[in-house]
Amino acid sequence: MLDTVVHALAVTAAGGVFLDLTCGRGGHSAAILHAGGQRVRVFAVDRDPEAISALRERFRGEQRFQVFHGRFSQISDVARR
């Protein structure tokens, strides 16, 4: 399913900004970053503090990835941050 999602999002080296709104442990975010190269950015949101902690560890030093604590239903508030 991971490859299907990356393909459906049309992730390419041309770049783009992607939202992973139920990021979990970051599998889809990692695949997007890998497929997109240096011009891709991923903004991730999850409501689980443990997931946020794991994501910060997994993507430490990755400038193209930013994670926010919040709920999918509150994406407008999260986006303002």
XYZ file of C-alpha atoms in Angstrom:
81
model
C 0.000 0.000 0.000
C 2.907 2.349 0.674
C 4.004 2.399 -2.970
C 0.401 2.930 -4.059
C 0.072 5.980 -1.816
C 3.349 7.522 -3.007
C 2.328 6.896 -6.618
C -1.179 8.325 -6.092
C 0.308 11.465 -4.553
C 2.510 11.863 -7.635
C 5.610 12.397 -5.506
C 8.534 13.369 -7.730
C 11.895 15.049 -7.448
C 10.211 18.214 -8.739
C 9.195 18.842 -5.143
C 6.028 19.625 -3.282
C 4.541 20.009 0.148
C 2.719 17.063 1.686
C 0.625 16.703 4.835
C 0.635 13.444 6.772
C -2.308 14.015 9.085
C -2.271 10.755 10.992
C 1.449 10.194 10.880
C 1.822 7.404 13.417
C 5.422 6.194 13.202
C 6.181 7.971 9.933
C 6.242 5.222 7.332
C 4.371 7.193 4.678
C 6.281 10.388 5.487
C 9.595 8.566 5.076
C 8.485 7.125 1.724
C 7.416 10.564 0.492
C 10.729 12.098 1.532
C 12.639 9.282 -0.140
C 10.667 9.484 -3.386
C 10.699 13.252 -3.560
C 14.286 14.166 -3.045
C 15.500 17.461 -1.645
C 12.638 19.629 -2.925
C 9.904 17.821 -0.970
C 8.616 18.901 2.433
C 6.387 16.914 4.780
C 4.364 18.406 7.600
C 3.095 15.690 9.911
C 0.404 15.746 12.583
C -0.466 13.166 15.209
C -2.413 13.313 18.453
C -0.411 10.645 20.282
C 2.451 12.121 22.365
C 4.388 8.852 22.083
C 4.113 8.972 18.294
C 5.328 12.584 18.306
C 8.329 11.586 20.395
C 9.123 8.651 18.102
C 8.777 10.865 15.018
C 11.116 13.478 16.418
C 13.676 10.768 17.063
C 13.233 9.069 13.690
C 13.471 12.292 11.686
C 16.036 14.093 13.843
C 18.093 16.376 11.628
C 15.743 16.000 8.659
C 15.109 19.593 7.556
C 12.361 18.583 5.123
C 10.170 17.138 7.890
C 8.273 18.934 10.618
C 5.918 17.343 13.138
C 3.089 18.897 15.132
C 1.023 17.564 17.998
C -2.679 17.859 17.251
C -5.839 16.233 16.041
C -6.854 15.714 12.452
C -10.064 17.622 13.206
C -8.004 20.631 14.313
C -5.867 20.915 11.175
C -6.741 24.599 10.708
C -5.322 25.412 14.141
C -2.270 23.234 13.584
C -1.617 24.829 10.176
C -1.544 28.296 11.730
C 1.320 27.178 13.989
